[in-house]
Each structure stands twice: as structure tokens, then as C-alpha cells.
CSV table of N, CA and C in Angstrom, one decimal:
chain,number,residue,atom,x,y,z
A,17,MET,N,-2.6,-15.2,-2.5
A,17,MET,CA,-1.3,-14.7,-3.2
A,17,MET,C,-0.5,-14.0,-2.3
A,18,ALA,N,0.7,-14.0,-2.4
A,18,ALA,CA,1.7,-13.2,-1.7
A,18,ALA,C,2.9,-12.6,-2.6
A,19,PHE,N,3.3,-11.4,-2.4
A,19,PHE,CA,4.4,-10.8,-3.1
A,19,PHE,C,5.2,-10.0,-2.3
A,20,ALA,N,6.5,-9.8,-2.6
A,20,ALA,CA,7.4,-8.9,-2.0
A,20,ALA,C,7.1,-7.7,-2.4
A,21,TYR,N,6.8,-6.5,-1.5
A,21,TYR,CA,7.0,-5.2,-1.9
A,21,TYR,C,8.5,-4.7,-1.8
A,22,THR,N,9.0,-4.3,-3.0
A,22,THR,CA,10.1,-4.1,-3.5
A,22,THR,C,10.2,-2.8,-4.1
A,23,PRO,N,10.4,-1.8,-3.4
A,23,PRO,CA,10.2,-0.3,-3.8
A,23,PRO,C,11.1,-0.1,-5.1
A,24,ASP,N,10.7,0.7,-6.2
A,24,ASP,CA,11.3,1.3,-7.1
A,24,ASP,C,11.9,2.6,-6.6
A,25,TYR,N,11.5,3.2,-5.7
A,25,TYR,CA,11.7,4.6,-5.1
A,25,TYR,C,11.5,4.5,-3.8
A,26,ALA,N,12.5,5.3,-2.9
A,26,ALA,CA,12.2,5.4,-1.5
A,26,ALA,C,13.0,6.8,-1.3
A,27,PHE,N,12.3,7.5,-0.2
A,27,PHE,CA,12.6,8.8,0.2
A,27,PHE,C,12.5,8.8,1.8
A,28,GLU,N,13.5,9.1,2.4
A,28,GLU,CA,13.5,9.0,3.7
A,28,GLU,C,14.0,10.2,4.5
A,29,SER,N,13.3,11.0,5.3
A,29,SER,CA,13.9,12.2,6.1
A,29,SER,C,13.4,12.2,7.3
A,30,SER,N,13.6,13.2,8.2
A,30,SER,CA,13.1,13.1,9.4
A,30,SER,C,11.5,13.5,9.6
A,31,SER,N,11.1,14.0,8.6
A,31,SER,CA,9.7,14.6,8.6
A,31,SER,C,8.6,13.8,7.5
A,32,HIS,N,9.4,13.0,6.7
A,32,HIS,CA,8.3,12.4,5.6
A,32,HIS,C,9.2,11.2,5.0
A,33,ASP,N,8.5,10.0,4.8
A,33,ASP,CA,9.2,9.0,4.3
A,33,ASP,C,8.0,8.4,3.4
A,34,SER,N,8.5,8.0,2.1
A,34,SER,CA,7.9,7.5,1.0
A,34,SER,C,8.4,6.5,0.1
A,35,THR,N,7.6,5.4,-0.2
A,35,THR,CA,8.1,4.5,-1.1
A,35,THR,C,7.0,4.2,-2.3
A,36,TYR,N,7.4,3.8,-3.3
A,36,TYR,CA,6.4,3.1,-4.1
A,36,TYR,C,7.0,2.0,-4.9
A,37,GLU,N,6.3,1.2,-5.5
A,37,GLU,CA,6.5,0.1,-6.7
A,37,GLU,C,5.6,0.3,-7.7
A,38,ASN,N,6.3,0.2,-8.7
A,38,ASN,CA,5.3,0.1,-10.1
A,38,ASN,C,5.4,-1.7,-10.6
A,39,TYR,N,4.2,-2.1,-11.1
A,39,TYR,CA,4.1,-3.0,-11.5
A,39,TYR,C,4.0,-3.5,-13.0
A,40,GLY,N,4.8,-4.1,-13.7
A,40,GLY,CA,4.6,-4.6,-15.0
A,40,GLY,C,3.4,-5.4,-15.4
A,41,SER,N,3.1,-5.7,-16.6
A,41,SER,CA,2.0,-6.4,-16.9
A,41,SER,C,1.9,-7.9,-16.7
A,42,SER,N,3.1,-8.4,-16.2
A,42,SER,CA,3.3,-9.9,-16.0
A,42,SER,C,3.4,-10.0,-14.4
A,43,ASP,N,3.5,-8.9,-13.6
A,43,ASP,CA,3.6,-9.0,-12.2
A,43,ASP,C,2.1,-9.4,-11.8
A,44,GLU,N,2.1,-10.3,-10.8
A,44,GLU,CA,0.7,-10.7,-10.3
A,44,GLU,C,-0.2,-9.5,-9.7
A,45,PRO,N,0.3,-8.3,-9.2
A,45,PRO,CA,-0.7,-7.4,-8.8
A,45,PRO,C,-1.6,-6.8,-10.0
A,46,ARG,N,-0.6,-6.7,-11.1
A,46,ARG,CA,-1.2,-6.2,-12.2
A,46,ARG,C,-2.0,-7.1,-13.0
A,47,ALA,N,-1.5,-8.3,-13.2
A,47,ALA,CA,-2.3,-9.3,-14.0
A,47,ALA,C,-3.5,-9.7,-13.3
A,48,THR,N,-3.5,-9.7,-12.0
A,48,THR,CA,-4.8,-10.2,-11.2
A,48,THR,C,-5.9,-9.1,-11.0
A,49,TRP,N,-5.3,-8.0,-10.6
A,49,TRP,CA,-6.3,-6.9,-10.2
A,49,TRP,C,-6.1,-5.6,-10.9
A,50,GLY,N,-5.2,-5.4,-12.1
A,50,GLY,CA,-5.0,-4.2,-12.7
A,50,GLY,C,-4.3,-3.0,-12.0
A,51,VAL,N,-3.7,-3.5,-10.8
A,51,VAL,CA,-3.1,-2.7,-10.0
A,51,VAL,C,-1.5,-2.4,-10.6
A,52,ASN,N,-1.2,-1.0,-10.9
A,52,ASN,CA,0.0,-0.8,-11.6
A,52,ASN,C,1.2,-0.3,-10.8
A,53,LYS,N,0.6,0.4,-9.6
A,53,LYS,CA,1.5,0.8,-8.5
A,53,LYS,C,1.0,0.7,-7.0
A,54,VAL,N,1.9,0.6,-6.1
A,54,VAL,CA,1.5,0.9,-4.7
A,54,VAL,C,2.5,1.8,-4.2
A,55,ASP,N,1.7,2.8,-3.5
A,55,ASP,CA,2.7,3.9,-2.8
A,55,ASP,C,2.4,3.8,-1.5
A,56,ILE,N,3.4,3.8,-0.7
A,56,ILE,CA,3.3,3.8,0.8
A,56,ILE,C,4.0,5.1,1.5
A,57,THR,N,3.1,5.9,2.1
A,57,THR,CA,3.8,7.2,2.9
A,57,THR,C,3.2,6.9,4.3
A,58,GLY,N,3.7,7.9,5.3
A,58,GLY,CA,3.3,7.9,6.7
A,58,GLY,C,1.9,7.9,6.8
A,59,SER,N,1.0,8.6,5.8
A,59,SER,CA,-0.1,8.8,6.1
A,59,SER,C,-1.0,7.9,5.2
A,60,PHE,N,-0.7,7.5,4.0
A,60,PHE,CA,-1.6,6.7,3.0
A,60,PHE,C,-0.9,5.4,2.6
A,61,LEU,N,-1.9,4.5,2.2
A,61,LEU,CA,-1.6,3.6,1.4
A,61,LEU,C,-2.3,3.8,0.2
A,62,THR,N,-1.7,4.0,-1.0
A,62,THR,CA,-2.3,4.5,-2.1
A,62,THR,C,-2.1,3.4,-3.2
A,63,ILE,N,-3.4,2.9,-4.0
A,63,ILE,CA,-3.2,1.9,-5.0
A,63,ILE,C,-3.8,2.5,-6.3
A,64,TYR,N,-3.0,2.4,-7.3
A,64,TYR,CA,-3.4,2.8,-8.8
A,64,TYR,C,-3.7,1.6,-9.5
A,65,PHE,N,-4.7,1.8,-10.2
A,65,PHE,CA,-5.2,0.9,-11.1
A,65,PHE,C,-5.0,1.3,-12.8
A,66,ASP,N,-5.1,0.3,-13.6
A,66,ASP,CA,-4.9,0.6,-15.1
A,66,ASP,C,-6.2,1.3,-15.3
A,67,SER,N,-7.3,0.8,-15.1
A,67,SER,CA,-8.6,1.7,-15.5
A,67,SER,C,-9.6,1.9,-14.3
A,68,ALA,N,-10.5,2.7,-14.7
A,68,ALA,CA,-11.6,3.0,-14.0
A,68,ALA,C,-12.5,1.7,-13.6
A,69,THR,N,-12.6,0.8,-14.6
A,69,THR,CA,-13.3,-0.5,-14.5
A,69,THR,C,-12.7,-1.5,-13.3
A,70,GLU,N,-11.3,-1.6,-13.4
A,70,GLU,CA,-10.5,-2.4,-12.6
A,70,GLU,C,-10.8,-1.9,-11.2
A,71,MET,N,-10.6,-0.5,-11.2
A,71,MET,CA,-10.8,0.1,-9.6
A,71,MET,C,-12.2,-0.1,-9.2
A,72,SER,N,-13.1,0.2,-9.9
A,72,SER,CA,-14.5,-0.2,-9.6
A,72,SER,C,-14.8,-1.5,-9.3
A,73,THR,N,-14.2,-2.6,-9.7
A,73,THR,CA,-14.2,-3.9,-9.4
A,73,THR,C,-13.8,-4.0,-8.1
A,74,TRP,N,-12.5,-3.6,-8.1
A,74,TRP,CA,-11.7,-3.5,-6.7
A,74,TRP,C,-12.8,-3.0,-5.5
A,75,ARG,N,-13.3,-2.0,-5.7
A,75,ARG,CA,-14.1,-1.4,-4.6
A,75,ARG,C,-15.4,-1.9,-4.3
A,76,GLY,N,-15.8,-2.8,-5.4
A,76,GLY,CA,-17.1,-3.5,-5.1
A,76,GLY,C,-17.1,-4.9,-4.3
A,77,THR,N,-16.0,-5.0,-3.7
A,77,THR,CA,-15.6,-6.4,-3.0
A,77,THR,C,-14.9,-5.8,-1.7
A,78,GLY,N,-15.5,-6.6,-0.6
A,78,GLY,CA,-14.6,-6.3,0.5
A,78,GLY,C,-13.2,-6.9,0.5
A,79,ARG,N,-12.4,-6.0,0.9
A,79,ARG,CA,-11.0,-6.3,0.7
A,79,ARG,C,-10.1,-6.2,2.1
A,80,SER,N,-9.0,-7.0,2.1
A,80,SER,CA,-8.1,-6.9,3.3
A,80,SER,C,-6.9,-7.0,2.8
A,81,ILE,N,-5.7,-6.8,3.6
A,81,ILE,CA,-4.3,-7.0,3.4
A,81,ILE,C,-3.7,-7.4,4.6
A,82,THR,N,-2.8,-8.4,4.2
A,82,THR,CA,-1.8,-8.8,5.2
A,82,THR,C,-0.6,-8.3,5.1
A,83,LEU,N,-0.1,-7.8,6.0
A,83,LEU,CA,1.6,-7.2,6.0
A,83,LEU,C,2.3,-8.0,6.9
A,84,ASP,N,3.6,-8.5,6.3
A,84,ASP,CA,4.3,-9.4,7.1
A,84,ASP,C,5.7,-8.7,7.0
A,85,TYR,N,6.5,-8.3,8.2
A,85,TYR,CA,7.7,-7.8,8.2
A,85,TYR,C,8.6,-9.0,8.0
A,86,THR,N,9.6,-8.8,6.9
A,86,THR,CA,10.6,-10.1,6.6
A,86,THR,C,11.9,-9.6,7.2
A,87,GLY,N,12.0,-8.5,8.0
A,87,GLY,CA,13.4,-8.2,8.5
A,87,GLY,C,13.5,-9.0,9.8
A,88,SER,N,14.6,-8.4,10.6
A,88,SER,CA,14.6,-9.1,12.0
A,88,SER,C,13.5,-8.5,13.1
A,89,GLY,N,13.2,-9.3,13.7
A,89,GLY,CA,12.3,-8.9,14.8
A,89,GLY,C,10.8,-8.8,14.2
A,90,SER,N,9.9,-8.1,15.0
A,90,SER,CA,8.6,-7.8,14.6
A,90,SER,C,8.3,-6.4,14.5
A,91,GLN,N,7.2,-6.0,13.8
A,91,GLN,CA,6.7,-4.6,13.7
A,91,GLN,C,5.2,-4.4,14.1
A,92,ASP,N,5.1,-3.2,14.9
A,92,ASP,CA,3.7,-2.9,15.0
A,92,ASP,C,2.6,-2.8,13.9
A,93,TRP,N,2.9,-2.9,12.7
A,93,TRP,CA,2.1,-2.9,11.7
A,93,TRP,C,1.8,-4.2,11.1
A,94,GLU,N,2.4,-5.2,11.4
A,94,GLU,CA,2.3,-6.6,10.9
A,94,GLU,C,0.8,-7.1,11.5
A,95,GLY,N,0.2,-7.8,10.3
A,95,GLY,CA,-1.2,-8.4,10.7
A,95,GLY,C,-2.1,-8.2,9.3
A,96,THR,N,-3.5,-8.5,9.6
A,96,THR,CA,-4.4,-8.5,8.5
A,96,THR,C,-5.1,-7.2,8.8
A,97,TRP,N,-5.4,-6.5,7.9
A,97,TRP,CA,-6.1,-5.2,7.9
A,97,TRP,C,-7.2,-5.1,6.8
A,98,ASP,N,-8.5,-4.5,7.1
A,98,ASP,CA,-9.4,-4.3,6.1
A,98,ASP,C,-9.2,-3.1,5.2
A,99,LEU,N,-9.4,-3.1,4.0
A,99,LEU,CA,-9.5,-2.3,2.9
A,99,LEU,C,-10.8,-2.1,2.4
A,100,THR,N,-11.6,-1.4,3.4
A,100,THR,CA,-13.0,-1.1,2.7
A,100,THR,C,-13.4,0.2,2.5
A,101,SER,N,-14.4,0.8,2.1
A,101,SER,CA,-14.8,2.1,1.9
A,101,SER,C,-14.5,3.0,3.2
A,102,SER,N,-14.7,2.2,4.3
A,102,SER,CA,-14.4,3.0,5.5
A,102,SER,C,-13.1,3.5,5.7
A,103,GLU,N,-12.3,2.8,5.1
A,103,GLU,CA,-10.7,3.1,5.2
A,103,GLU,C,-10.4,4.1,4.1
A,104,GLU,N,-11.1,4.2,3.1
A,104,GLU,CA,-10.7,5.2,1.9
A,104,GLU,C,-10.7,6.7,2.4
A,105,TYR,N,-9.8,7.2,2.1
A,105,TYR,CA,-9.7,8.8,2.3
A,105,TYR,C,-10.3,9.6,1.1
A,106,SER,N,-9.7,9.0,0.0
A,106,SER,CA,-10.2,9.6,-1.3
A,106,SER,C,-10.1,8.6,-2.4
A,107,VAL,N,-11.0,8.8,-3.4
A,107,VAL,CA,-10.9,8.0,-4.6
A,107,VAL,C,-10.9,9.0,-5.7
A,108,ASN,N,-9.9,8.7,-6.6
A,108,ASN,CA,-9.7,9.5,-7.8
A,108,ASN,C,-10.1,8.7,-9.1
A,109,THR,N,-11.3,9.2,-9.6
A,109,THR,CA,-11.6,8.5,-10.9
A,109,THR,C,-11.2,8.9,-12.3
A,110,THR,N,-10.4,10.0,-12.3
A,110,THR,CA,-9.7,10.7,-13.3
A,110,THR,C,-8.4,9.9,-13.6
A,111,TYR,N,-7.6,9.7,-12.4
A,111,TYR,CA,-6.2,9.0,-12.5
A,111,TYR,C,-6.4,7.4,-11.7
A,112,ASN,N,-7.6,7.1,-11.4
A,112,ASN,CA,-7.6,5.9,-11.0
A,112,ASN,C,-6.9,5.3,-9.9
A,113,TYR,N,-7.2,6.0,-8.6
A,113,TYR,CA,-6.3,5.6,-7.5
A,113,TYR,C,-7.2,5.8,-6.4
A,114,ILE,N,-6.9,4.7,-5.3
A,114,ILE,CA,-7.5,4.8,-3.9
A,114,ILE,C,-6.5,5.4,-2.9
A,115,HIS,N,-6.7,6.5,-2.1
A,115,HIS,CA,-5.8,6.6,-1.0
A,115,HIS,C,-6.7,5.9,0.5
A,116,TYR,N,-5.9,5.1,0.9
A,116,TYR,CA,-6.5,4.6,2.0
A,116,TYR,C,-5.5,5.4,3.2
A,117,THR,N,-6.3,5.7,4.1
A,117,THR,CA,-5.6,6.3,5.3
A,117,THR,C,-5.0,5.3,6.4
A,118,TRP,N,-3.9,5.4,6.7
A,118,TRP,CA,-3.4,4.4,7.9
A,118,TRP,C,-4.0,4.5,9.1
A,119,ALA,N,-4.4,5.6,9.5
A,119,ALA,CA,-5.2,6.0,10.7
A,119,ALA,C,-6.4,5.3,10.7
A,120,ASP,N,-7.2,5.0,9.6
A,120,ASP,CA,-8.4,4.4,9.6
A,120,ASP,C,-8.2,2.8,9.4
A,121,ILE,N,-7.1,2.3,8.6
A,121,ILE,CA,-6.7,1.1,8.5
A,121,ILE,C,-6.3,0.2,9.7
A,122,PHE,N,-5.4,1.2,10.6
A,122,PHE,CA,-4.9,0.5,11.8
A,122,PHE,C,-5.9,0.9,13.0
A,123,GLY,N,-6.7,2.0,12.8
A,123,GLY,CA,-7.8,2.2,14.0
A,123,GLY,C,-7.4,3.6,14.5
A,124,THR,N,-8.4,4.0,15.3
A,124,THR,CA,-8.2,5.3,15.9
A,124,THR,C,-7.1,5.3,17.1
A,125,GLY,N,-6.2,6.3,17.0
A,125,GLY,CA,-5.2,6.7,17.8
A,125,GLY,C,-4.1,5.9,17.4
A,126,THR,N,-3.9,5.4,16.3
A,126,THR,CA,-2.9,4.7,15.9
A,126,THR,C,-1.9,5.4,14.7
A,127,THR,N,-2.1,6.5,14.6
A,127,THR,CA,-1.5,7.4,13.3
A,127,THR,C,-0.1,7.1,13.4
A,128,THR,N,0.6,6.7,14.1
A,128,THR,CA,2.1,6.7,14.1
A,128,THR,C,2.7,5.3,13.8
A,129,ILE,N,1.5,4.3,13.7
A,129,ILE,CA,2.0,3.1,13.1
A,129,ILE,C,2.1,3.3,11.4
A,130,GLY,N,1.6,4.2,10.8
A,130,GLY,CA,1.6,4.6,9.5
A,130,GLY,C,3.0,5.2,9.3
A,131,ASP,N,3.5,6.1,10.3
A,131,ASP,CA,5.0,6.7,10.1
A,131,ASP,C,5.8,5.3,10.2
A,132,ASP,N,5.7,4.5,11.2
A,132,ASP,CA,6.5,3.3,11.2
A,132,ASP,C,6.7,2.6,10.0
A,133,ILE,N,5.7,2.0,9.5
A,133,ILE,CA,5.7,1.4,8.1
A,133,ILE,C,6.6,2.1,7.0
A,134,ALA,N,6.2,3.4,6.8
A,134,ALA,CA,6.8,4.2,5.8
A,134,ALA,C,8.4,4.4,6.3
A,135,ASP,N,8.8,4.4,7.6
A,135,ASP,CA,10.1,4.7,7.7
A,135,ASP,C,10.7,3.3,7.5
A,136,ASP,N,10.2,2.3,8.1
A,136,ASP,CA,10.8,1.1,8.0
A,136,ASP,C,11.3,0.6,6.4
A,137,LEU,N,10.3,1.1,5.5
A,137,LEU,CA,10.3,0.7,4.2
A,137,LEU,C,11.3,1.6,3.5
A,138,ALA,N,11.4,2.9,3.8
A,138,ALA,CA,12.1,3.7,3.4
A,138,ALA,C,13.7,3.7,3.8
A,139,GLN,N,13.7,3.3,5.0
A,139,GLN,CA,15.3,3.0,5.4
A,139,GLN,C,15.9,1.9,4.8
A,140,ASN,N,15.2,0.7,4.3
A,140,ASN,CA,15.5,-0.4,3.8
A,140,ASN,C,15.9,-0.1,2.2
A,141,GLY,N,15.2,1.1,1.8
A,141,GLY,CA,15.8,1.4,0.3
A,141,GLY,C,15.0,0.8,-0.7
A,142,THR,N,15.6,1.0,-2.1
A,142,THR,CA,15.1,0.3,-3.4
A,142,THR,C,15.7,-0.9,-3.6
A,143,GLY,N,15.1,-1.9,-4.5
A,143,GLY,CA,15.5,-3.0,-4.8
A,143,GLY,C,15.4,-4.2,-3.9
A,144,SER,N,15.2,-3.9,-2.6
A,144,SER,CA,15.2,-5.2,-1.9
A,144,SER,C,13.9,-5.1,-0.8
A,145,SER,N,13.4,-5.9,-0.2
A,145,SER,CA,12.2,-6.1,0.4
A,145,SER,C,12.2,-6.4,1.9
A,146,VAL,N,11.4,-5.7,2.6
A,146,VAL,CA,11.1,-6.1,4.2
A,146,VAL,C,9.8,-6.2,4.3
A,147,LEU,N,8.9,-6.2,3.4
A,147,LEU,CA,7.5,-6.4,3.3
A,147,LEU,C,6.9,-7.3,2.5
A,148,ASP,N,6.2,-8.3,2.9
A,148,ASP,CA,5.6,-9.2,2.2
A,148,ASP,C,4.1,-8.8,2.3
A,149,ILE,N,3.4,-8.7,1.2
A,149,ILE,CA,1.9,-8.5,1.2
A,149,ILE,C,1.3,-9.8,0.7
A,150,SER,N,0.1,-10.1,1.6
A,150,SER,CA,-0.5,-11.3,1.1
A,150,SER,C,-2.1,-11.1,1.5
A,151,ASP,N,-2.9,-12.0,1.0
A,151,ASP,CA,-4.5,-11.7,1.2
A,151,ASP,C,-4.8,-10.3,0.5
A,152,PHE,N,-3.9,-9.8,-0.5
A,152,PHE,CA,-4.2,-8.7,-1.0
A,152,PHE,C,-5.2,-8.8,-2.1
A,153,GLY,N,-6.3,-8.1,-1.7
A,153,GLY,CA,-7.8,-8.2,-2.6
A,153,GLY,C,-8.5,-9.5,-1.8
């Protein structure tokens, strides 16, 4: 399954970039895994779930994510990356979300790649996409 990450919200500044997309009940991430929101900042990929059960099911299986830049050229954050417990920064069972840290997703010494993806998405703004996500889950 692949889908375009098309932010509902984007904030860009010289020191912080942030985007997120909410998913309705018929959108594939929500219908398939109970994912109701994906939030991308320079530090974290945060995935929000409808329920603790769906989050637990997600965490109980080895996961990966493929990020493809659909703009012109290529980006250092493109590729297939693991989303396992090793990449989890924190898990919130009250509000049903998982923070994955980009530094752990991309590997040691690559903290600027998280800044790059957040900046690319925030600069693109809301309502259009330069990121396709596949192999999600």
C-alpha cells in the first residue's frame, strides 16, 4: 500500500519545521491500521492511533516505512527504514501514539536528515504532497 502524505498543517521557521496529516475513516492508513494522524517534525515521526488495541497490534509486528520524494531531484531521507521498538522514543498509552526518533530511524550521526525531511515537507505547505509513503506497516 502507498499513499501521498498531504499535510493538513505545515509550520516552517529557521529553527523548527512541522507538518501533520489527519486521516478520515475511509482513508487507507486509518481503515487498515487505525492510524488517525501522522506528524512529522525535525526530531520525530509520530503516529497516532484510534485505540490502544490498534497501537498494540501495530507494535506487535516488525514494521518498516518507505519514503519517496516526488519533487524534483532526490533527498537523503528517501529509502526503506525500520519502525521497530528500537526506533521508538516514547509510547503514550493514554493518547495512543508512538514517537519514533529520526536519529534512530536513519542511524547514528544522521540527526540532520530528520531536519531535512521536516523542512522539505513544511516548505511544500499544505494541500499538496512531495512525499509518498509505502510499505507502511
